mmCIF file of C-alpha atoms in Angstrom:
data_model
loop_
_atom_site.group_PDB
_atom_site.id
_atom_site.type_symbol
_atom_site.label_atom_id
_atom_site.label_comp_id
_atom_site.label_asym_id
_atom_site.label_seq_id
_atom_site.Cartn_x
_atom_site.Cartn_y
_atom_site.Cartn_z
ATOM 1 C CA MET A 264 1.946 -33.476 -30.396
ATOM 2 C CA LYS A 265 1.355 -31.991 -33.811
ATOM 3 C CA PHE A 266 1.213 -28.275 -34.606
ATOM 4 C CA LYS A 267 -0.568 -26.822 -37.600
ATOM 5 C CA ARG A 268 1.308 -24.112 -39.453
ATOM 6 C CA LEU A 269 -0.458 -20.796 -39.321
ATOM 7 C CA TYR A 270 0.121 -19.830 -42.965
ATOM 8 C CA ASN A 271 -0.432 -23.269 -44.435
ATOM 9 C CA THR A 272 -4.175 -23.486 -43.922
ATOM 10 C CA LYS A 273 -6.857 -23.822 -46.548
ATOM 11 C CA GLU A 274 -8.391 -20.467 -45.557
ATOM 12 C CA HIS A 275 -5.068 -18.668 -45.840
ATOM 13 C CA ARG A 276 -4.313 -20.136 -49.249
ATOM 14 C CA GLN A 277 -7.788 -19.044 -50.415
ATOM 15 C CA GLU A 278 -7.208 -15.479 -49.150
ATOM 16 C CA VAL A 279 -3.863 -15.253 -50.951
ATOM 17 C CA LYS A 280 -5.414 -16.650 -54.144
ATOM 18 C CA GLU A 281 -8.233 -14.050 -54.052
ATOM 19 C CA ALA A 282 -5.758 -11.257 -53.402
ATOM 20 C CA LEU A 283 -3.547 -12.296 -56.305
ATOM 21 C CA GLN A 284 -6.532 -12.587 -58.669
ATOM 22 C CA THR A 285 -7.854 -9.109 -57.869
ATOM 23 C CA GLY A 286 -4.385 -7.568 -57.964
ATOM 24 C CA ARG A 287 -5.003 -5.440 -54.910
ATOM 25 C CA MET A 288 -1.798 -5.006 -52.941
ATOM 26 C CA GLY A 289 -3.671 -4.258 -49.710
ATOM 27 C CA LEU A 290 -5.475 -7.582 -49.895
ATOM 28 C CA ILE A 291 -2.222 -9.399 -50.619
ATOM 29 C CA LEU A 292 -0.473 -7.819 -47.642
ATOM 30 C CA ARG A 293 -3.445 -8.347 -45.344
ATOM 31 C CA ALA A 294 -3.759 -11.978 -46.402
ATOM 32 C CA PHE A 295 -0.050 -12.547 -45.852
ATOM 33 C CA PHE A 296 0.408 -10.739 -42.527
ATOM 34 C CA PHE A 297 -3.047 -11.210 -40.994
ATOM 35 C CA PRO A 298 -4.683 -14.473 -42.009
ATOM 36 C CA LYS A 299 -8.252 -14.965 -40.717
ATOM 37 C CA MET A 300 -7.145 -17.017 -37.761
ATOM 38 C CA ALA A 301 -4.561 -14.422 -36.756
ATOM 39 C CA ARG A 302 -7.057 -11.573 -37.267
ATOM 40 C CA ALA A 303 -9.517 -13.099 -34.795
ATOM 41 C CA PHE A 304 -6.699 -13.566 -32.286
ATOM 42 C CA LEU A 305 -5.475 -10.007 -32.862
ATOM 43 C CA ILE A 306 -8.981 -8.626 -32.302
ATOM 44 C CA ARG A 307 -9.230 -10.533 -29.014
ATOM 45 C CA VAL A 308 -5.845 -9.237 -27.896
ATOM 46 C CA LEU A 309 -6.827 -5.657 -28.786
ATOM 47 C CA ILE A 310 -10.099 -6.008 -26.846
ATOM 48 C CA VAL A 311 -8.211 -7.278 -23.786
ATOM 49 C CA ILE A 312 -5.662 -4.441 -24.043
ATOM 50 C CA LEU A 313 -8.397 -1.811 -24.473
ATOM 51 C CA THR A 314 -10.386 -3.211 -21.539
ATOM 52 C CA ALA A 315 -7.290 -3.253 -19.299
ATOM 53 C CA TRP A 316 -6.388 0.295 -20.343
ATOM 54 C CA CYS A 317 -9.917 1.560 -19.548
ATOM 55 C CA PHE A 318 -9.938 -0.302 -16.215
ATOM 56 C CA PHE A 319 -6.600 1.130 -15.064
ATOM 57 C CA LYS A 320 -7.297 4.607 -16.498
ATOM 58 C CA PHE A 321 -10.810 5.193 -15.128
ATOM 59 C CA ILE A 322 -11.656 2.552 -12.469
ATOM 60 C CA CYS A 323 -8.518 1.446 -10.604
ATOM 61 C CA MET A 324 -5.737 3.972 -11.191
ATOM 62 C CA PRO A 325 -2.199 3.026 -10.110
ATOM 63 C CA LEU A 326 -0.443 5.880 -8.290
ATOM 64 C CA VAL A 327 2.945 6.521 -6.703
ATOM 65 C CA ILE A 328 2.905 8.701 -3.584
ATOM 66 C CA GLN A 329 5.312 11.634 -3.785
ATOM 67 C CA GLY A 330 5.684 13.859 -0.769
ATOM 68 C CA GLU A 331 5.311 13.600 2.971
ATOM 69 C CA SER A 332 1.946 15.262 3.640
ATOM 70 C CA MET A 333 0.300 11.953 4.646
ATOM 71 C CA LEU A 334 3.072 10.624 6.905
ATOM 72 C CA PRO A 335 2.937 8.352 8.894
ATOM 73 C CA THR A 336 -0.223 6.867 7.308
ATOM 74 C CA TYR A 337 1.246 6.694 3.781
ATOM 75 C CA PRO A 338 5.017 6.880 3.229
ATOM 76 C CA SER A 339 6.576 8.832 0.391
ATOM 77 C CA ARG A 340 7.350 6.790 -2.735
ATOM 78 C CA GLY A 341 4.715 4.231 -1.785
ATOM 79 C CA PHE A 342 2.555 2.544 -4.413
ATOM 80 C CA MET A 343 -1.232 2.436 -4.283
ATOM 81 C CA PHE A 344 -4.377 2.117 -6.374
ATOM 82 C CA CYS A 345 -7.150 4.722 -6.487
ATOM 83 C CA TRP A 346 -10.522 2.955 -6.522
ATOM 84 C CA ALA A 347 -12.806 5.377 -8.395
ATOM 85 C CA PRO A 348 -16.155 3.639 -7.622
ATOM 86 C CA SER A 349 -15.701 4.432 -3.900
ATOM 87 C CA TYR A 350 -17.777 7.604 -4.140
ATOM 88 C CA TRP A 351 -20.042 6.833 -7.081
ATOM 89 C CA PHE A 352 -22.922 5.815 -4.817
ATOM 90 C CA ARG A 353 -22.016 7.342 -1.449
ATOM 91 C CA SER A 354 -20.471 10.514 -0.105
ATOM 92 C CA PRO A 355 -17.134 10.690 1.712
ATOM 93 C CA GLN A 356 -17.325 10.563 5.498
ATOM 94 C CA ARG A 357 -15.230 12.394 8.067
ATOM 95 C CA GLY A 358 -11.913 10.577 8.478
ATOM 96 C CA ASP A 359 -11.942 8.994 4.984
ATOM 97 C CA ILE A 360 -8.767 9.221 2.963
ATOM 98 C CA VAL A 361 -9.531 10.488 -0.537
ATOM 99 C CA ILE A 362 -7.671 11.076 -3.757
ATOM 100 C CA MET A 363 -8.451 14.379 -5.422
ATOM 101 C CA ARG A 364 -7.513 15.920 -8.741
ATOM 102 C CA TYR A 365 -5.345 18.988 -8.264
ATOM 103 C CA GLY A 366 -4.573 20.603 -11.579
ATOM 104 C CA ARG A 367 -3.774 18.833 -14.802
ATOM 105 C CA GLY A 368 -2.315 15.380 -14.238
ATOM 106 C CA THR A 369 -1.778 15.819 -10.494
ATOM 107 C CA MET A 370 -3.577 13.832 -7.814
ATOM 108 C CA LEU A 371 -3.328 14.506 -4.080
ATOM 109 C CA LEU A 372 -3.921 12.142 -1.181
ATOM 110 C CA LYS A 373 -5.720 13.835 1.748
ATOM 111 C CA ARG A 374 -8.023 13.087 4.671
ATOM 112 C CA VAL A 375 -11.582 14.440 4.948
ATOM 113 C CA ILE A 376 -11.700 16.385 8.214
ATOM 114 C CA ALA A 377 -14.965 18.310 7.739
ATOM 115 C CA LEU A 378 -18.185 17.735 5.820
ATOM 116 C CA PRO A 379 -20.502 20.267 4.130
ATOM 117 C CA GLY A 380 -22.041 22.563 6.741
ATOM 118 C CA ASP A 381 -19.385 21.857 9.414
ATOM 119 C CA THR A 382 -17.372 24.666 10.967
ATOM 120 C CA VAL A 383 -13.645 24.076 11.059
ATOM 121 C CA ALA A 384 -10.705 25.930 12.617
ATOM 122 C CA PHE A 385 -7.153 25.229 13.772
ATOM 123 C CA LYS A 386 -5.839 26.623 17.042
ATOM 124 C CA ASP A 387 -2.256 25.896 18.122
ATOM 125 C CA GLY A 388 -2.191 22.893 15.805
ATOM 126 C CA ARG A 389 -5.396 21.394 17.162
ATOM 127 C CA LEU A 390 -8.447 20.824 14.958
ATOM 128 C CA ILE A 391 -11.594 22.557 16.230
ATOM 129 C CA LEU A 392 -14.621 20.976 14.563
ATOM 130 C CA ASN A 393 -18.082 22.489 15.108
ATOM 131 C CA GLY A 394 -16.731 24.448 18.091
ATOM 132 C CA LYS A 395 -15.212 21.423 19.886
ATOM 133 C CA PRO A 396 -11.652 20.066 19.841
ATOM 134 C CA SER A 397 -11.518 16.967 17.682
ATOM 135 C CA ALA A 398 -9.466 13.860 18.428
ATOM 136 C CA GLU A 399 -7.156 12.935 15.568
ATOM 137 C CA PRO A 400 -5.307 9.721 16.484
ATOM 138 C CA TYR A 401 -3.583 9.628 13.086
ATOM 139 C CA ILE A 402 -1.646 12.858 13.815
ATOM 140 C CA LYS A 403 1.741 11.960 15.294
ATOM 141 C CA GLY A 404 3.952 15.054 15.165
ATOM 142 C CA PRO A 405 3.621 18.518 16.705
ATOM 143 C CA SER A 406 1.750 21.209 14.808
ATOM 144 C CA ASP A 407 1.473 24.970 15.060
ATOM 145 C CA TRP A 408 -1.345 25.575 12.592
ATOM 146 C CA ASN A 409 -3.686 28.481 13.328
ATOM 147 C CA LEU A 410 -6.684 29.263 11.135
ATOM 148 C CA PRO A 411 -9.865 31.208 11.903
ATOM 149 C CA GLU A 412 -13.185 29.405 11.999
ATOM 150 C CA ARG A 413 -14.998 28.902 8.699
ATOM 151 C CA THR A 414 -18.053 27.005 7.514
ATOM 152 C CA VAL A 415 -17.614 24.394 4.795
ATOM 153 C CA GLU A 416 -19.827 25.195 1.800
ATOM 154 C CA ARG A 417 -22.464 22.910 0.311
ATOM 155 C CA ASN A 418 -20.976 20.135 -1.911
ATOM 156 C CA HIS A 419 -17.491 20.879 -0.528
ATOM 157 C CA TYR A 420 -15.259 18.913 1.842
ATOM 158 C CA TYR A 421 -12.437 20.215 4.007
ATOM 159 C CA LEU A 422 -9.290 18.169 3.384
ATOM 160 C CA ALA A 423 -5.870 18.111 5.041
ATOM 161 C CA GLY A 424 -2.878 15.813 5.245
ATOM 162 C CA ASP A 425 -1.904 13.796 8.308
ATOM 163 C CA ASN A 426 1.591 15.306 8.592
ATOM 164 C CA ARG A 427 0.747 18.624 10.239
ATOM 165 C CA SER A 428 4.344 19.208 11.311
ATOM 166 C CA VAL A 429 4.830 20.520 7.765
ATOM 167 C CA PRO A 430 4.383 24.326 7.792
ATOM 168 C CA MET A 431 0.986 25.503 6.525
ATOM 169 C CA GLU A 432 2.641 27.405 3.682
ATOM 170 C CA ALA A 433 4.107 24.168 2.269
ATOM 171 C CA HIS A 434 0.924 22.119 2.695
ATOM 172 C CA VAL A 435 -1.991 21.907 0.239
ATOM 173 C CA PHE A 436 -5.244 21.744 2.201
ATOM 174 C CA GLY A 437 -8.655 23.347 2.476
ATOM 175 C CA GLU A 438 -12.093 23.162 0.889
ATOM 176 C CA MET A 439 -12.515 21.112 -2.239
ATOM 177 C CA HIS A 440 -15.643 20.612 -4.350
ATOM 178 C CA LYS A 441 -16.807 17.002 -4.483
ATOM 179 C CA ARG A 442 -16.356 16.847 -8.282
ATOM 180 C CA TYR A 443 -12.579 16.881 -7.735
ATOM 181 C CA LEU A 444 -12.681 13.808 -5.489
ATOM 182 C CA LYS A 445 -11.630 10.919 -7.721
ATOM 183 C CA GLY A 446 -11.771 7.979 -5.330
ATOM 184 C CA ALA A 447 -10.253 6.300 -2.305
ATOM 185 C CA PRO A 448 -7.090 4.251 -1.889
ATOM 186 C CA LEU A 449 -7.584 0.489 -2.001
ATOM 187 C CA TRP A 450 -5.245 0.093 0.988
#
């Protein structure tokens, strides 16, 4: 198997010759460090890196779960991906797990428990949805949450974590506008 040297090509020698004739240092350095063949490769590598960065920044965001508000469904320090296209063409449904933006650089993992127009309340830890007790098989621990009935506004969703044994004061939950919903977990 024979390998061709990168800097010993006809094109590279021509680039160096042109750079030396014009006396431009930038051309000399560019011809030496980035011959045409290497430039094309470098452009391809940069395109791949930029595409991967955009994909993982805006489409499929890697996240590490910190906190216990979604126990036992999602353990603390677990790894997941947020799939942003989940809600580009459809609205979240009751029971969906969503990822929402909460402040600058913070994402929260919560479950949709009420849709726009629904009435929601908590009585002795039990979810009352549209005036009727709602079954929540994903809730495992005891809860003592009590909240008066309220109607979810248009374009808002009522979100809460699965670990309701956490005191209400230490739990982030409530109505959230749909623009803050960033996607759904891939698993």
